[in-house]
Coordinates of C-alpha atoms in Angstrom, one line a residue:
M153 CA -61.7 -51.7 -43.9
S154 CA -59.7 -48.9 -42.4
H155 CA -59.1 -45.7 -44.4
S156 CA -55.6 -46.6 -45.3
E157 CA -56.7 -50.0 -46.6
A158 CA -59.0 -48.7 -48.6
L159 CA -56.7 -46.1 -49.9
T160 CA -54.3 -48.8 -50.6
A161 CA -56.9 -51.0 -52.1
F162 CA -57.9 -48.0 -54.6
V163 CA -54.2 -47.4 -55.5
T164 CA -53.2 -51.3 -56.1
L165 CA -56.9 -51.7 -58.1
F166 CA -56.2 -48.4 -59.8
V167 CA -53.0 -48.8 -61.2
V168 CA -54.1 -52.2 -62.3
V169 CA -57.1 -51.1 -64.3
D170 CA -55.1 -48.1 -65.8
P171 CA -57.6 -45.8 -66.5
I172 CA -55.6 -43.2 -68.2
G173 CA -54.2 -46.0 -70.6
L174 CA -57.2 -47.4 -71.3
A175 CA -58.5 -43.8 -72.6
P176 CA -56.5 -43.8 -76.1
L177 CA -57.5 -47.6 -76.5
F178 CA -60.7 -46.9 -76.4
I179 CA -60.3 -44.3 -79.3
A180 CA -58.7 -46.6 -81.0
L181 CA -61.1 -49.9 -80.7
T182 CA -64.3 -47.4 -81.4
H183 CA -63.0 -45.9 -84.2
G184 CA -65.5 -44.2 -86.5
M185 CA -68.6 -44.5 -84.0
S186 CA -70.9 -41.8 -83.3
H187 CA -70.7 -40.0 -79.4
R188 CA -73.7 -41.9 -78.3
A189 CA -72.6 -45.2 -80.0
R190 CA -69.2 -44.7 -78.5
L191 CA -70.7 -43.7 -75.2
R192 CA -73.1 -47.1 -74.9
V193 CA -70.0 -49.4 -75.7
G194 CA -68.1 -47.6 -73.1
L195 CA -71.1 -48.1 -70.4
R196 CA -71.8 -52.0 -71.4
A197 CA -68.1 -52.3 -71.2
L198 CA -68.3 -51.2 -67.4
A199 CA -71.3 -53.0 -66.8
V200 CA -69.7 -56.3 -67.6
A201 CA -66.7 -55.5 -66.2
A202 CA -68.2 -54.4 -63.1
G203 CA -70.3 -57.7 -63.0
L204 CA -67.1 -59.5 -63.6
L205 CA -64.9 -58.1 -61.2
T206 CA -67.6 -58.1 -58.3
V207 CA -67.8 -62.3 -59.2
F208 CA -64.5 -62.8 -58.7
A209 CA -64.2 -60.4 -55.8
L210 CA -67.2 -62.6 -54.2
F211 CA -66.1 -66.6 -55.6
G212 CA -62.9 -66.1 -57.5
D213 CA -60.8 -68.2 -55.0
K214 CA -63.3 -70.5 -54.8
L215 CA -63.8 -70.9 -58.8
L216 CA -60.4 -71.1 -59.4
S217 CA -59.8 -74.1 -57.1
A218 CA -63.0 -75.7 -57.9
I219 CA -62.4 -76.2 -61.5
G220 CA -58.1 -76.2 -61.1
I221 CA -57.5 -72.9 -63.2
S222 CA -54.6 -71.3 -61.7
M223 CA -54.1 -67.4 -62.1
P224 CA -50.8 -67.7 -64.4
A225 CA -53.2 -69.8 -67.1
F226 CA -55.6 -66.7 -67.0
R227 CA -52.2 -64.5 -67.6
I228 CA -51.5 -66.8 -70.3
S229 CA -55.1 -66.8 -72.3
G230 CA -55.5 -62.7 -71.1
G231 CA -52.0 -62.2 -73.2
L232 CA -53.2 -64.5 -76.4
L233 CA -56.6 -62.6 -76.3
L234 CA -54.6 -59.4 -76.1
F235 CA -52.5 -60.1 -78.9
L236 CA -55.1 -61.0 -81.6
T237 CA -56.4 -57.6 -80.6
A238 CA -53.2 -55.8 -81.2
L239 CA -53.1 -57.6 -84.5
D240 CA -56.3 -55.9 -85.9
M241 CA -55.4 -52.3 -84.5
L242 CA -51.9 -52.9 -86.8
F243 CA -53.3 -53.9 -89.6
E244 CA -56.7 -51.5 -89.7
R245 CA -58.5 -54.7 -90.2
R246 CA -61.1 -53.7 -87.3
T247 CA -61.1 -50.0 -88.7
Q248 CA -61.4 -51.1 -92.5
R249 CA -64.8 -53.2 -91.5
R250 CA -66.2 -50.0 -89.5
E251 CA -65.6 -47.6 -92.9
G252 CA -67.8 -50.3 -95.0
Q253 CA -71.1 -49.7 -92.8
S254 CA -72.8 -47.0 -93.7
A255 CA -74.6 -46.0 -89.7
A256 CA -73.7 -46.9 -86.1
H257 CA -77.2 -48.8 -86.2
A258 CA -75.8 -50.6 -88.5
E259 CA -73.4 -52.5 -86.6
D260 CA -72.7 -56.2 -86.4
A261 CA -72.8 -56.8 -82.9
A262 CA -70.1 -59.4 -83.5
D263 CA -67.7 -56.8 -83.5
D264 CA -68.6 -54.8 -80.9
P265 CA -65.6 -54.2 -78.8
S266 CA -67.6 -53.9 -75.5
V267 CA -67.2 -57.3 -74.0
F268 CA -64.3 -58.1 -75.9
P269 CA -61.5 -56.5 -75.6
L270 CA -63.0 -54.0 -73.6
A271 CA -64.4 -55.0 -70.7
M272 CA -62.4 -58.1 -70.9
P273 CA -59.3 -58.3 -71.1
L274 CA -58.7 -54.6 -70.9
I275 CA -60.8 -53.7 -67.7
A276 CA -61.2 -56.7 -66.2
G277 CA -57.7 -58.4 -67.2
P278 CA -56.0 -61.0 -65.2
G279 CA -54.2 -58.6 -63.3
A280 CA -57.9 -56.9 -62.0
M281 CA -59.3 -60.2 -61.2
A282 CA -56.4 -61.4 -59.3
T283 CA -56.5 -58.1 -56.9
M284 CA -60.1 -58.6 -57.0
I285 CA -59.9 -62.2 -55.5
L286 CA -57.1 -60.7 -53.1
L287 CA -59.2 -57.9 -51.7
G288 CA -62.5 -59.5 -51.6
G289 CA -61.0 -63.0 -50.5
G290 CA -59.2 -64.2 -47.5
P291 CA -60.1 -63.2 -44.4
R292 CA -63.3 -61.4 -45.0
Q293 CA -64.2 -60.1 -41.4
D294 CA -67.7 -58.7 -42.3
S295 CA -70.2 -57.8 -45.2
L296 CA -68.9 -54.1 -44.6
H297 CA -65.3 -55.3 -46.0
F298 CA -67.2 -56.7 -49.2
V299 CA -68.9 -53.2 -49.5
A300 CA -65.6 -51.3 -49.0
V301 CA -63.9 -53.5 -51.5
L302 CA -67.0 -52.5 -54.0
A303 CA -66.9 -48.9 -53.1
V304 CA -63.3 -49.2 -54.4
L305 CA -64.2 -51.3 -57.7
A306 CA -67.0 -48.6 -58.2
V307 CA -64.6 -45.2 -57.8
V308 CA -62.1 -46.7 -60.1
L309 CA -64.8 -47.8 -62.9
L310 CA -66.1 -43.9 -62.9
C311 CA -62.5 -43.0 -63.2
V312 CA -62.5 -45.0 -66.5
L313 CA -65.9 -43.5 -67.2
A314 CA -64.7 -39.9 -67.0
M315 CA -61.5 -40.8 -69.3
F316 CA -64.2 -42.6 -71.9
L317 CA -66.3 -39.3 -71.8
I318 CA -63.2 -37.5 -73.0
A319 CA -61.9 -39.8 -76.1
T320 CA -65.0 -38.0 -78.5
P321 CA -62.7 -34.6 -78.4
L322 CA -59.1 -36.0 -78.1
E323 CA -60.0 -37.9 -81.0
R324 CA -61.3 -34.4 -82.7
A325 CA -57.9 -33.0 -81.9
L326 CA -55.9 -35.9 -82.8
G327 CA -57.6 -35.5 -86.3
R328 CA -57.9 -38.7 -89.3
T329 CA -53.9 -38.9 -89.6
G330 CA -53.3 -38.7 -85.8
T331 CA -55.7 -41.3 -84.8
M332 CA -54.3 -44.0 -87.4
V333 CA -50.7 -43.2 -85.9
V334 CA -52.0 -43.6 -81.9
T335 CA -53.9 -46.5 -83.5
R336 CA -50.8 -48.3 -85.1
L337 CA -48.7 -47.5 -82.0
L338 CA -51.1 -48.7 -79.4
G339 CA -51.1 -51.8 -81.5
M340 CA -47.8 -52.1 -80.9
L341 CA -47.8 -51.7 -77.1
L342 CA -50.8 -53.6 -77.0
A343 CA -48.7 -56.6 -78.5
A344 CA -45.8 -55.7 -76.2
L345 CA -48.2 -55.9 -73.4
S346 CA -50.1 -59.2 -74.7
V347 CA -46.3 -60.8 -74.6
Q348 CA -45.4 -59.9 -71.1
F349 CA -49.0 -61.1 -70.1
I350 CA -47.5 -64.4 -71.4
L351 CA -44.3 -64.4 -69.9
D352 CA -45.6 -63.7 -66.4
G353 CA -48.2 -66.4 -66.7
L354 CA -45.6 -68.8 -67.7
R355 CA -43.3 -67.4 -64.9
G356 CA -46.2 -67.8 -62.5
A357 CA -46.6 -71.2 -63.8
G358 CA -42.4 -72.1 -63.1
I359 CA -42.0 -72.8 -66.9
I360 CA -39.4 -70.1 -66.9
A361 CA -37.6 -68.5 -64.4
G362 CA -36.1 -64.6 -64.3
I363 CA -38.2 -62.6 -66.4
T364 CA -38.7 -59.1 -64.8
G365 CA -42.7 -58.4 -64.0
R366 CA -44.4 -55.6 -65.4

């Protein structure tokens, strides 16, 4: 992979994953957690996302063709999952559950946002999975090409981690009222994004046409 190809791959994956856009989502999804608990959630989410995206770079094209799942189906399912998260944020159900817990250590593992929705579908979403399939699949010349793809992925995930690390001071600056406003606003944006995922999936499946892509 040449320098220009590596730069193109980085820009493509960076835009799809959107580390800057993930920072406020991370704040909203981990509202009420201590800094240490928030850091654990972020690192766990990044580890899971890295594993998923690596698997899709290696075996994604073969896996999808083997079990008969198309990328439009991934987009539709990711949109539905994201919409459920948006409802939680809009009606503060997640915040209310956390406020009733005495400490971060008592948090219910089932309410841990690290795997869902942070790792998937927010970090390792349908678009990121498709991008890794395109970057890692196809005419793979040698192992160095795949190593370069993984290096690009690592740099993008480090950018995500950097944005996660500034989440706590950013939350302090916003305050409780500001955080509530941001959570509601992002819930609306997430709902719209989830619908766009579904529309893109329906268009990709040929069910609808003429919808402008994201």
